[in-house]
């Protein structure tokens, strides 16, 4: 298939493809999404094929106006309204009871639908011009790190989709927060661009799903199907290293075999003697979120075989960074203190 590269001036071409049941990769403030008309089950089915995504993993439906939500859901609980008011448009996805117009392909057979109102102006414009909500997972091949630039999308998806709408680099750099509003208290399914602390400030206690921090056993049922798959992994083997700065630096400096690298903080770089790639500043969680996926993709470009990654914190935005990196590492953690 020919994949057309489109810029914002020609956004009408992207809308035309969507209206005709095609696939367009789009920029959002979190990561690039692979979009189709959310109300067209045949179009949505093509997303799964292009990504190699398991059919039991439901998709997020993106809207460009809060009033568009009512036809997509069958109940809008009070706490969900409060979160919408506070964090939309933005990096928050809410799981809500679905209405009958949601195709089976979107909800993957669940009784719920995940809804997000993105803040990115190009995403919002495309939704408006297409005249329909957009179903969009991250625009990567299933299993690899989510794309945060149009070039990442080209690397994964060229020849597999109709078009890529280039909107530059994504600001947040990792995916939206996913929270289920079908229980009280609500349940955090995936940490992301809006932090747990920020949400608890406005709606009180939120349960954190076991899959956010822990590995699921094969027979465990999951609230969010996406959590059970291997994710965000470069081809290189990643091992998460837990320990003080000093111990980490000594540890990686002892690993001098070829093809070994350190995935560390900016501040570590000058002390590390082996190949090193930073995923942001030790103090600045947003910078870590912004850089992580790019750093994971760089590892593959550099033909690295084994990566010792510094373990992030677990609070604020760093919880999302930890959640992604622990999956990239297949939950392999080494405590060196
Ligand atoms: O930032 C984002 O959320 C990006 C941009 C494109 O919006 N999208 C994204 O989609 O990350 P995806 O498909 O890569 O991740 C969506 C996650 C998956 O883990 C999926 O299982 C979960 O949300 N999910 C979707 N619908 C759900 C539902 N009805 N119930 C529970 N989890 C759901
Ligand atoms: Mg994804």
mmCIF file of C-alpha atoms and ligand atoms in Angstrom:
data_model
loop_
_atom_site.group_PDB
_atom_site.id
_atom_site.type_symbol
_atom_site.label_atom_id
_atom_site.label_comp_id
_atom_site.label_asym_id
_atom_site.label_seq_id
_atom_site.Cartn_x
_atom_site.Cartn_y
_atom_site.Cartn_z
ATOM 1 C CA UNK A 1 0.000 0.000 0.000
ATOM 2 C CA UNK A 2 1.202 3.571 -0.712
ATOM 3 C CA UNK A 3 1.565 5.621 2.452
ATOM 4 C CA UNK A 4 1.052 9.322 1.871
ATOM 5 C CA UNK A 5 2.893 11.900 4.021
ATOM 6 C CA UNK A 6 0.530 14.774 4.827
ATOM 7 C CA UNK A 7 1.076 18.078 6.654
ATOM 8 C CA UNK A 8 -1.535 20.238 8.359
ATOM 9 C CA UNK A 9 -2.208 22.419 5.266
ATOM 10 C CA UNK A 10 -3.645 19.324 3.574
ATOM 11 C CA UNK A 11 -5.526 17.956 6.556
ATOM 12 C CA UNK A 12 -8.656 17.662 4.365
ATOM 13 C CA UNK A 13 -6.897 14.781 2.540
ATOM 14 C CA UNK A 14 -6.502 12.970 5.861
ATOM 15 C CA UNK A 15 -10.177 13.570 6.673
ATOM 16 C CA UNK A 16 -11.113 12.206 3.243
ATOM 17 C CA UNK A 17 -9.192 8.980 3.932
ATOM 18 C CA UNK A 18 -10.895 8.590 7.337
ATOM 19 C CA UNK A 19 -14.365 9.160 5.865
ATOM 20 C CA UNK A 20 -13.637 6.442 3.305
ATOM 21 C CA UNK A 21 -12.704 3.865 5.933
ATOM 22 C CA UNK A 22 -8.903 4.247 5.690
ATOM 23 C CA UNK A 23 -6.129 4.561 8.283
ATOM 24 C CA UNK A 24 -4.218 7.745 9.124
ATOM 25 C CA UNK A 25 -1.469 8.120 11.741
ATOM 26 C CA UNK A 26 -2.054 11.330 13.673
ATOM 27 C CA UNK A 27 -0.116 13.451 16.149
ATOM 28 C CA UNK A 28 -1.517 13.849 19.658
ATOM 29 C CA UNK A 29 0.029 15.514 22.713
ATOM 30 C CA UNK A 30 0.907 12.068 24.151
ATOM 31 C CA UNK A 31 2.079 9.811 21.289
ATOM 32 C CA UNK A 32 1.122 9.326 17.620
ATOM 33 C CA UNK A 33 -2.132 7.425 17.157
ATOM 34 C CA UNK A 34 -3.283 5.197 14.296
ATOM 35 C CA UNK A 35 -6.764 6.493 13.548
ATOM 36 C CA UNK A 36 -9.889 5.186 11.844
ATOM 37 C CA UNK A 37 -13.586 6.134 11.970
ATOM 38 C CA UNK A 38 -14.570 4.749 15.383
ATOM 39 C CA UNK A 39 -18.130 4.021 14.251
ATOM 40 C CA UNK A 40 -17.056 1.958 11.225
ATOM 41 C CA UNK A 41 -16.234 -1.577 12.401
ATOM 42 C CA UNK A 42 -14.593 -2.557 9.092
ATOM 43 C CA UNK A 43 -12.282 0.458 9.198
ATOM 44 C CA UNK A 44 -11.389 -0.254 12.832
ATOM 45 C CA UNK A 45 -10.583 -3.898 11.997
ATOM 46 C CA UNK A 46 -7.833 -2.644 9.646
ATOM 47 C CA UNK A 47 -6.044 -1.028 12.608
ATOM 48 C CA UNK A 48 -5.542 -4.420 14.264
ATOM 49 C CA UNK A 49 -4.164 -5.865 11.041
ATOM 50 C CA UNK A 50 -1.760 -2.969 10.389
ATOM 51 C CA UNK A 51 -0.344 -3.092 13.932
ATOM 52 C CA UNK A 52 -0.415 -6.859 14.392
ATOM 53 C CA UNK A 53 -2.536 -6.166 17.475
ATOM 54 C CA UNK A 54 -4.461 -8.958 19.253
ATOM 55 C CA UNK A 55 -8.207 -8.522 18.594
ATOM 56 C CA UNK A 56 -9.037 -8.764 22.321
ATOM 57 C CA UNK A 57 -7.299 -5.463 23.094
ATOM 58 C CA UNK A 58 -9.869 -2.610 22.917
ATOM 59 C CA UNK A 59 -9.189 0.855 21.463
ATOM 60 C CA UNK A 60 -9.521 4.410 22.756
ATOM 61 C CA UNK A 61 -12.163 6.582 21.051
ATOM 62 C CA UNK A 62 -11.064 10.220 20.574
ATOM 63 C CA UNK A 63 -13.512 13.132 20.547
ATOM 64 C CA UNK A 64 -13.059 16.856 19.845
ATOM 65 C CA UNK A 65 -15.947 18.244 21.876
ATOM 66 C CA UNK A 66 -17.314 17.161 25.260
ATOM 67 C CA UNK A 67 -20.839 17.066 23.821
ATOM 68 C CA UNK A 68 -19.738 14.232 21.508
ATOM 69 C CA UNK A 69 -19.401 11.882 24.473
ATOM 70 C CA UNK A 70 -23.109 11.396 25.176
ATOM 71 C CA UNK A 71 -23.873 9.253 22.158
ATOM 72 C CA UNK A 72 -20.871 6.995 22.878
ATOM 73 C CA UNK A 73 -21.594 6.083 26.511
ATOM 74 C CA UNK A 74 -24.627 4.952 28.499
ATOM 75 C CA UNK A 75 -23.698 6.570 31.832
ATOM 76 C CA UNK A 76 -21.510 9.547 32.814
ATOM 77 C CA UNK A 77 -20.853 9.236 36.582
ATOM 78 C CA UNK A 78 -20.323 12.388 38.661
ATOM 79 C CA UNK A 79 -16.603 11.731 39.304
ATOM 80 C CA UNK A 80 -16.050 11.227 35.564
ATOM 81 C CA UNK A 81 -17.651 14.605 34.919
ATOM 82 C CA UNK A 82 -15.311 16.200 37.455
ATOM 83 C CA UNK A 83 -12.242 14.630 35.810
ATOM 84 C CA UNK A 84 -13.473 15.689 32.361
ATOM 85 C CA UNK A 85 -13.982 19.227 33.559
ATOM 86 C CA UNK A 86 -10.505 19.384 35.093
ATOM 87 C CA UNK A 87 -8.312 17.407 32.660
ATOM 88 C CA UNK A 88 -9.997 17.510 29.227
ATOM 89 C CA UNK A 89 -8.808 18.253 26.676
ATOM 90 C CA UNK A 90 -5.664 16.359 27.663
ATOM 91 C CA UNK A 91 -3.778 13.151 28.392
ATOM 92 C CA UNK A 92 -6.582 11.361 30.243
ATOM 93 C CA UNK A 93 -8.642 8.394 29.016
ATOM 94 C CA UNK A 94 -11.753 7.309 30.924
ATOM 95 C CA UNK A 95 -13.322 3.853 30.661
ATOM 96 C CA UNK A 96 -17.123 4.194 30.797
ATOM 97 C CA UNK A 97 -20.165 2.024 30.078
ATOM 98 C CA UNK A 98 -20.572 1.963 26.297
ATOM 99 C CA UNK A 99 -23.621 2.792 24.201
ATOM 100 C CA UNK A 100 -24.951 0.539 21.449
ATOM 101 C CA UNK A 101 -23.282 2.429 18.609
ATOM 102 C CA UNK A 102 -19.772 1.338 19.637
ATOM 103 C CA UNK A 103 -18.667 -1.392 17.210
ATOM 104 C CA UNK A 104 -17.513 -4.726 18.609
ATOM 105 C CA UNK A 105 -14.048 -4.120 17.106
ATOM 106 C CA UNK A 106 -13.560 -1.003 19.291
ATOM 107 C CA UNK A 107 -14.675 -2.480 22.615
ATOM 108 C CA UNK A 108 -13.245 -5.948 21.876
ATOM 109 C CA UNK A 109 -16.410 -7.454 23.305
ATOM 110 C CA UNK A 110 -16.326 -5.539 26.630
ATOM 111 C CA UNK A 111 -19.363 -3.608 27.933
ATOM 112 C CA UNK A 112 -17.216 -0.483 28.233
ATOM 113 C CA UNK A 113 -15.512 2.024 25.978
ATOM 114 C CA UNK A 114 -12.386 4.131 26.611
ATOM 115 C CA UNK A 115 -12.847 7.823 25.719
ATOM 116 C CA UNK A 116 -10.259 10.596 25.359
ATOM 117 C CA UNK A 117 -10.560 14.244 24.355
ATOM 118 C CA UNK A 118 -7.023 15.113 23.176
ATOM 119 C CA UNK A 119 -5.628 18.648 23.382
ATOM 120 C CA UNK A 120 -3.452 18.514 20.252
ATOM 121 C CA UNK A 121 -4.866 21.067 17.781
ATOM 122 C CA UNK A 122 -4.203 18.897 14.698
ATOM 123 C CA UNK A 123 -5.880 15.852 16.263
ATOM 124 C CA UNK A 124 -8.895 17.954 17.212
ATOM 125 C CA UNK A 125 -9.114 19.519 13.769
ATOM 126 C CA UNK A 126 -8.977 16.125 12.063
ATOM 127 C CA UNK A 127 -11.761 14.737 14.270
ATOM 128 C CA UNK A 128 -13.919 17.763 13.390
ATOM 129 C CA UNK A 129 -13.158 17.596 9.657
ATOM 130 C CA UNK A 130 -13.773 13.833 9.545
ATOM 131 C CA UNK A 131 -17.143 14.315 11.226
ATOM 132 C CA UNK A 132 -16.739 11.220 13.430
ATOM 133 C CA UNK A 133 -14.933 10.151 16.598
ATOM 134 C CA UNK A 134 -11.582 8.456 15.908
ATOM 135 C CA UNK A 135 -10.550 5.072 17.284
ATOM 136 C CA UNK A 136 -6.782 5.197 17.739
ATOM 137 C CA UNK A 137 -4.219 3.044 19.489
ATOM 138 C CA UNK A 138 -0.568 4.138 19.501
ATOM 139 C CA UNK A 139 0.780 4.018 15.917
ATOM 140 C CA UNK A 140 3.562 1.488 16.541
ATOM 141 C CA UNK A 141 3.850 -2.144 15.575
ATOM 142 C CA UNK A 142 2.361 -4.135 18.445
ATOM 143 C CA UNK A 143 4.995 -4.664 21.152
ATOM 144 C CA UNK A 144 7.441 -1.925 20.164
ATOM 145 C CA UNK A 145 7.784 1.502 21.859
ATOM 146 C CA UNK A 146 5.036 4.015 21.042
ATOM 147 C CA UNK A 147 5.977 6.587 18.377
ATOM 148 C CA UNK A 148 6.596 10.164 19.453
ATOM 149 C CA UNK A 149 7.651 11.556 16.050
ATOM 150 C CA UNK A 150 6.398 11.087 12.489
ATOM 151 C CA UNK A 151 9.745 9.399 11.708
ATOM 152 C CA UNK A 152 9.024 6.706 14.336
ATOM 153 C CA UNK A 153 5.688 6.074 12.611
ATOM 154 C CA UNK A 154 7.379 5.875 9.210
ATOM 155 C CA UNK A 155 9.835 3.296 10.604
ATOM 156 C CA UNK A 156 7.018 1.048 11.878
ATOM 157 C CA UNK A 157 4.068 1.678 9.567
ATOM 158 C CA UNK A 158 5.248 2.791 6.124
ATOM 159 C CA UNK A 159 3.457 0.707 3.483
ATOM 160 C CA UNK A 160 0.906 -0.603 6.019
ATOM 161 C CA UNK A 161 -1.403 2.435 6.313
ATOM 162 C CA UNK A 162 -2.900 5.084 4.006
ATOM 163 C CA UNK A 163 -1.281 8.212 5.405
ATOM 164 C CA UNK A 164 0.810 9.835 8.126
ATOM 165 C CA UNK A 165 -0.148 13.317 9.278
ATOM 166 C CA UNK A 166 3.060 14.993 10.492
ATOM 167 C CA UNK A 167 2.605 17.274 13.496
ATOM 168 C CA UNK A 168 6.164 17.298 14.860
ATOM 169 C CA UNK A 169 7.287 15.718 18.134
ATOM 170 C CA UNK A 170 4.704 14.834 20.809
ATOM 171 C CA UNK A 171 4.919 16.998 23.897
ATOM 172 C CA UNK A 172 4.159 14.501 26.701
ATOM 173 C CA UNK A 173 6.002 11.588 25.053
ATOM 174 C CA UNK A 174 4.151 8.704 26.662
ATOM 175 C CA UNK A 175 0.535 7.635 26.507
ATOM 176 C CA UNK A 176 -2.506 8.958 28.314
ATOM 177 C CA UNK A 177 -3.536 7.876 31.786
ATOM 178 C CA UNK A 178 -6.278 5.213 31.600
ATOM 179 C CA UNK A 179 -8.766 5.155 34.487
ATOM 180 C CA UNK A 180 -11.842 2.992 34.823
ATOM 181 C CA UNK A 181 -14.868 4.986 36.048
ATOM 182 C CA UNK A 182 -17.149 1.941 36.152
ATOM 183 C CA UNK A 183 -16.340 1.262 39.817
ATOM 184 C CA UNK A 184 -16.309 3.449 42.913
ATOM 185 C CA UNK A 185 -13.591 4.240 43.859
ATOM 186 C CA UNK A 186 -12.360 4.469 40.274
ATOM 187 C CA UNK A 187 -9.394 2.318 39.270
ATOM 188 C CA UNK A 188 -6.135 3.405 37.614
ATOM 189 C CA UNK A 189 -5.408 0.983 34.768
ATOM 190 C CA UNK A 190 -2.426 2.728 33.166
ATOM 191 C CA UNK A 191 -0.451 5.690 34.567
ATOM 192 C CA UNK A 192 0.254 8.393 31.986
ATOM 193 C CA UNK A 193 0.234 12.077 31.166
ATOM 194 C CA UNK A 194 -2.120 13.031 34.031
ATOM 195 C CA UNK A 195 -0.790 11.859 37.414
ATOM 196 C CA UNK A 196 -2.585 9.808 40.080
ATOM 197 C CA UNK A 197 -1.914 12.579 42.622
ATOM 198 C CA UNK A 198 -3.499 15.234 40.363
ATOM 199 C CA UNK A 199 -6.637 13.128 39.952
ATOM 200 C CA UNK A 200 -6.896 12.199 43.639
ATOM 201 C CA UNK A 201 -6.768 15.903 44.461
ATOM 202 C CA UNK A 202 -10.120 16.381 42.730
ATOM 203 C CA UNK A 203 -12.010 13.083 43.213
ATOM 204 C CA UNK A 204 -10.411 11.490 46.284
ATOM 205 C CA UNK A 205 -9.005 7.968 46.557
ATOM 206 C CA UNK A 206 -8.361 5.953 43.388
ATOM 207 C CA UNK A 207 -7.503 2.244 43.471
ATOM 208 C CA UNK A 208 -4.369 1.286 41.555
ATOM 209 C CA UNK A 209 -4.774 -1.855 39.477
ATOM 210 C CA UNK A 210 -2.310 -4.613 40.312
ATOM 211 C CA UNK A 211 -1.078 -4.653 36.680
ATOM 212 C CA UNK A 212 0.288 -1.082 36.950
ATOM 213 C CA UNK A 213 3.355 -2.177 38.914
ATOM 214 C CA UNK A 214 3.341 -5.960 38.885
ATOM 215 C CA UNK A 215 3.695 -8.749 36.391
ATOM 216 C CA UNK A 216 0.467 -10.594 35.686
ATOM 217 C CA UNK A 217 0.448 -14.364 35.819
ATOM 218 C CA UNK A 218 -0.815 -16.119 32.697
ATOM 219 C CA UNK A 219 -4.139 -17.159 34.217
ATOM 220 C CA UNK A 220 -4.985 -13.800 35.883
ATOM 221 C CA UNK A 221 -7.904 -11.812 34.505
ATOM 222 C CA UNK A 222 -7.094 -8.212 33.622
ATOM 223 C CA UNK A 223 -9.109 -5.016 33.848
ATOM 224 C CA UNK A 224 -7.204 -3.604 30.878
ATOM 225 C CA UNK A 225 -6.297 -6.181 28.248
ATOM 226 C CA UNK A 226 -3.346 -4.107 26.983
ATOM 227 C CA UNK A 227 -1.542 -4.683 30.281
ATOM 228 C CA UNK A 228 -1.010 -8.374 29.681
ATOM 229 C CA UNK A 229 1.054 -8.064 26.513
ATOM 230 C CA UNK A 230 4.785 -7.530 26.228
ATOM 231 C CA UNK A 231 5.242 -3.866 25.514
ATOM 232 C CA UNK A 232 7.598 -1.044 24.691
ATOM 233 C CA UNK A 233 10.475 -3.421 24.162
ATOM 234 C CA UNK A 234 13.478 -2.669 21.984
ATOM 235 C CA UNK A 235 15.157 -5.665 20.359
ATOM 236 C CA UNK A 236 17.966 -5.414 22.897
ATOM 237 C CA UNK A 237 17.500 -7.063 26.299
ATOM 238 C CA UNK A 238 16.685 -4.495 28.983
ATOM 239 C CA UNK A 239 17.454 -5.064 32.681
ATOM 240 C CA UNK A 240 16.233 -2.589 35.285
ATOM 241 C CA UNK A 241 18.892 -1.728 37.878
ATOM 242 C CA UNK A 242 17.707 -0.666 41.320
ATOM 243 C CA UNK A 243 20.271 1.115 43.477
ATOM 244 C CA UNK A 244 22.000 4.342 44.442
ATOM 245 C CA UNK A 245 23.586 6.593 41.807
ATOM 246 C CA UNK A 246 27.062 5.587 42.937
ATOM 247 C CA UNK A 247 26.335 1.860 42.840
ATOM 248 C CA UNK A 248 24.669 2.157 39.432
ATOM 249 C CA UNK A 249 27.636 3.986 37.922
ATOM 250 C CA UNK A 250 30.131 1.455 39.339
ATOM 251 C CA UNK A 251 27.945 -1.398 38.133
ATOM 252 C CA UNK A 252 27.653 -0.230 34.517
ATOM 253 C CA UNK A 253 31.322 0.742 34.369
ATOM 254 C CA UNK A 254 32.169 -2.893 35.127
ATOM 255 C CA UNK A 255 30.130 -4.063 32.096
ATOM 256 C CA UNK A 256 32.646 -3.543 29.343
ATOM 257 C CA UNK A 257 31.597 -6.279 26.878
ATOM 258 C CA UNK A 258 30.713 -5.118 23.330
ATOM 259 C CA UNK A 259 27.076 -4.274 22.673
ATOM 260 C CA UNK A 260 26.406 -3.231 26.274
ATOM 261 C CA UNK A 261 24.880 0.160 27.126
ATOM 262 C CA UNK A 262 23.522 2.180 30.028
ATOM 263 C CA UNK A 263 20.054 3.776 29.868
ATOM 264 C CA UNK A 264 20.510 6.452 32.499
ATOM 265 C CA UNK A 265 19.786 10.025 33.615
ATOM 266 C CA UNK A 266 21.404 13.127 32.055
ATOM 267 C CA UNK A 267 23.395 13.662 35.237
ATOM 268 C CA UNK A 268 24.989 10.174 35.033
ATOM 269 C CA UNK A 269 26.404 10.502 31.524
ATOM 270 C CA UNK A 270 29.708 12.177 32.412
ATOM 271 C CA UNK A 271 30.575 9.423 34.893
ATOM 272 C CA UNK A 272 29.768 6.452 32.682
ATOM 273 C CA UNK A 273 32.557 4.928 30.588
ATOM 274 C CA UNK A 274 30.472 2.548 28.435
ATOM 275 C CA UNK A 275 27.987 3.595 25.730
ATOM 276 C CA UNK A 276 25.194 5.549 27.433
ATOM 277 C CA UNK A 277 21.816 6.932 26.443
ATOM 278 C CA UNK A 278 19.860 9.277 28.698
ATOM 279 C CA UNK A 279 16.112 9.241 29.221
ATOM 280 C CA UNK A 280 15.966 12.620 30.967
ATOM 281 C CA UNK A 281 16.996 14.488 34.074
ATOM 282 C CA UNK A 282 16.918 12.804 37.496
ATOM 283 C CA UNK A 283 14.838 15.666 38.892
ATOM 284 C CA UNK A 284 12.551 16.280 35.954
ATOM 285 C CA UNK A 285 9.944 13.511 35.572
ATOM 286 C CA UNK A 286 8.309 15.220 32.587
ATOM 287 C CA UNK A 287 11.614 15.186 30.712
ATOM 288 C CA UNK A 288 11.887 11.435 31.418
ATOM 289 C CA UNK A 289 8.391 10.863 30.023
ATOM 290 C CA UNK A 290 9.181 13.005 26.999
ATOM 291 C CA UNK A 291 12.440 11.179 26.144
ATOM 292 C CA UNK A 292 11.886 7.558 27.156
ATOM 293 C CA UNK A 293 10.415 6.090 23.955
ATOM 294 C CA UNK A 294 12.904 7.922 21.770
ATOM 295 C CA UNK A 295 15.733 6.547 23.928
ATOM 296 C CA UNK A 296 14.332 3.001 23.652
ATOM 297 C CA UNK A 297 14.210 3.334 19.856
ATOM 298 C CA UNK A 298 17.757 4.730 19.752
ATOM 299 C CA UNK A 299 18.998 1.606 21.475
ATOM 300 C CA UNK A 300 17.974 -0.434 18.449
ATOM 301 C CA UNK A 301 19.521 2.006 15.988
ATOM 302 C CA UNK A 302 22.835 1.593 17.801
ATOM 303 C CA UNK A 303 22.809 -2.190 17.566
ATOM 304 C CA UNK A 304 23.038 -2.658 21.320
ATOM 305 C CA UNK A 305 22.430 -6.156 22.718
ATOM 306 C CA UNK A 306 22.019 -5.526 26.436
ATOM 307 C CA UNK A 307 20.924 -2.411 28.303
ATOM 308 C CA UNK A 308 21.188 -1.668 32.022
ATOM 309 C CA UNK A 309 18.450 0.852 32.766
ATOM 310 C CA UNK A 310 18.306 3.066 35.838
ATOM 311 C CA UNK A 311 15.167 2.464 37.823
ATOM 312 C CA UNK A 312 12.840 5.523 37.840
ATOM 313 C CA UNK A 313 10.906 6.774 40.860
ATOM 314 C CA UNK A 314 7.286 5.674 41.316
ATOM 315 C CA UNK A 315 5.583 8.977 42.063
ATOM 316 C CA UNK A 316 4.061 11.754 39.932
ATOM 317 C CA UNK A 317 4.778 11.374 36.226
ATOM 318 C CA UNK A 318 7.637 8.972 37.059
ATOM 319 C CA UNK A 319 5.042 6.279 37.876
ATOM 320 C CA UNK A 320 4.193 6.188 34.160
ATOM 321 C CA UNK A 321 7.883 6.080 33.232
ATOM 322 C CA UNK A 322 8.382 3.174 35.656
ATOM 323 C CA UNK A 323 5.322 1.349 34.278
ATOM 324 C CA UNK A 324 6.724 1.525 30.706
ATOM 325 C CA UNK A 325 10.352 0.729 31.542
ATOM 326 C CA UNK A 326 9.472 -2.297 33.681
ATOM 327 C CA UNK A 327 7.528 -3.688 30.703
ATOM 328 C CA UNK A 328 10.397 -2.914 28.330
ATOM 329 C CA UNK A 329 12.514 -4.970 30.752
ATOM 330 C CA UNK A 330 9.990 -7.820 30.828
ATOM 331 C CA UNK A 331 9.900 -7.246 34.636
ATOM 332 C CA UNK A 332 13.560 -8.208 35.025
ATOM 333 C CA UNK A 333 14.933 -6.166 37.949
ATOM 334 C CA UNK A 334 18.358 -6.404 39.612
ATOM 335 C CA UNK A 335 18.789 -4.870 43.076
ATOM 336 C CA UNK A 336 22.452 -3.865 43.507
ATOM 337 C CA UNK A 337 22.334 -2.029 46.850
HETATM 338 O O1 LIG B 1 -2.161 8.487 24.660
HETATM 339 C C1 LIG B 1 -2.844 7.529 24.291
HETATM 340 O O2 LIG B 1 -3.664 6.984 25.025
HETATM 341 C C2 LIG B 1 -2.637 7.048 22.851
HETATM 342 C C3 LIG B 1 -3.080 8.179 21.918
HETATM 343 C C4 LIG B 1 -3.031 7.783 20.476
HETATM 344 O O3 LIG B 1 -4.363 8.602 22.291
HETATM 345 N N1 LIG B 1 -3.369 5.824 22.613
HETATM 346 C C5 LIG B 1 -3.014 4.647 23.164
HETATM 347 O O4 LIG B 1 -3.802 3.583 22.795
HETATM 348 O O5 LIG B 1 -2.083 4.524 23.929
HETATM 349 P P1 LIG B 1 -3.371 2.050 23.027
HETATM 350 O O6 LIG B 1 -4.381 1.268 22.315
HETATM 351 O O7 LIG B 1 -1.960 1.871 22.641
HETATM 352 O O8 LIG B 1 -3.570 1.845 24.561
HETATM 353 C C6 LIG B 1 -4.894 1.848 25.095
HETATM 354 C C7 LIG B 1 -4.937 1.081 26.393
HETATM 355 C C8 LIG B 1 -4.721 -0.396 26.193
HETATM 356 O O9 LIG B 1 -3.937 -0.883 27.269
HETATM 357 C C9 LIG B 1 -6.133 -0.976 26.240
HETATM 358 O O10 LIG B 1 -6.162 -2.304 26.701
HETATM 359 C C10 LIG B 1 -6.819 -0.021 27.208
HETATM 360 O O11 LIG B 1 -6.261 1.245 26.937
HETATM 361 N N2 LIG B 1 -8.274 0.027 26.974
HETATM 362 C C11 LIG B 1 -8.927 0.472 25.879
HETATM 363 N N3 LIG B 1 -10.257 0.308 26.018
HETATM 364 C C12 LIG B 1 -10.460 -0.233 27.238
HETATM 365 C C13 LIG B 1 -11.608 -0.654 27.968
HETATM 366 N N4 LIG B 1 -12.841 -0.539 27.457
HETATM 367 N N5 LIG B 1 -11.431 -1.187 29.193
HETATM 368 C C14 LIG B 1 -10.187 -1.303 29.728
HETATM 369 N N6 LIG B 1 -9.048 -0.929 29.082
HETATM 370 C C15 LIG B 1 -9.184 -0.405 27.855
HETATM 371 MG MG1 LIG B 2 -0.058 1.148 22.581
#
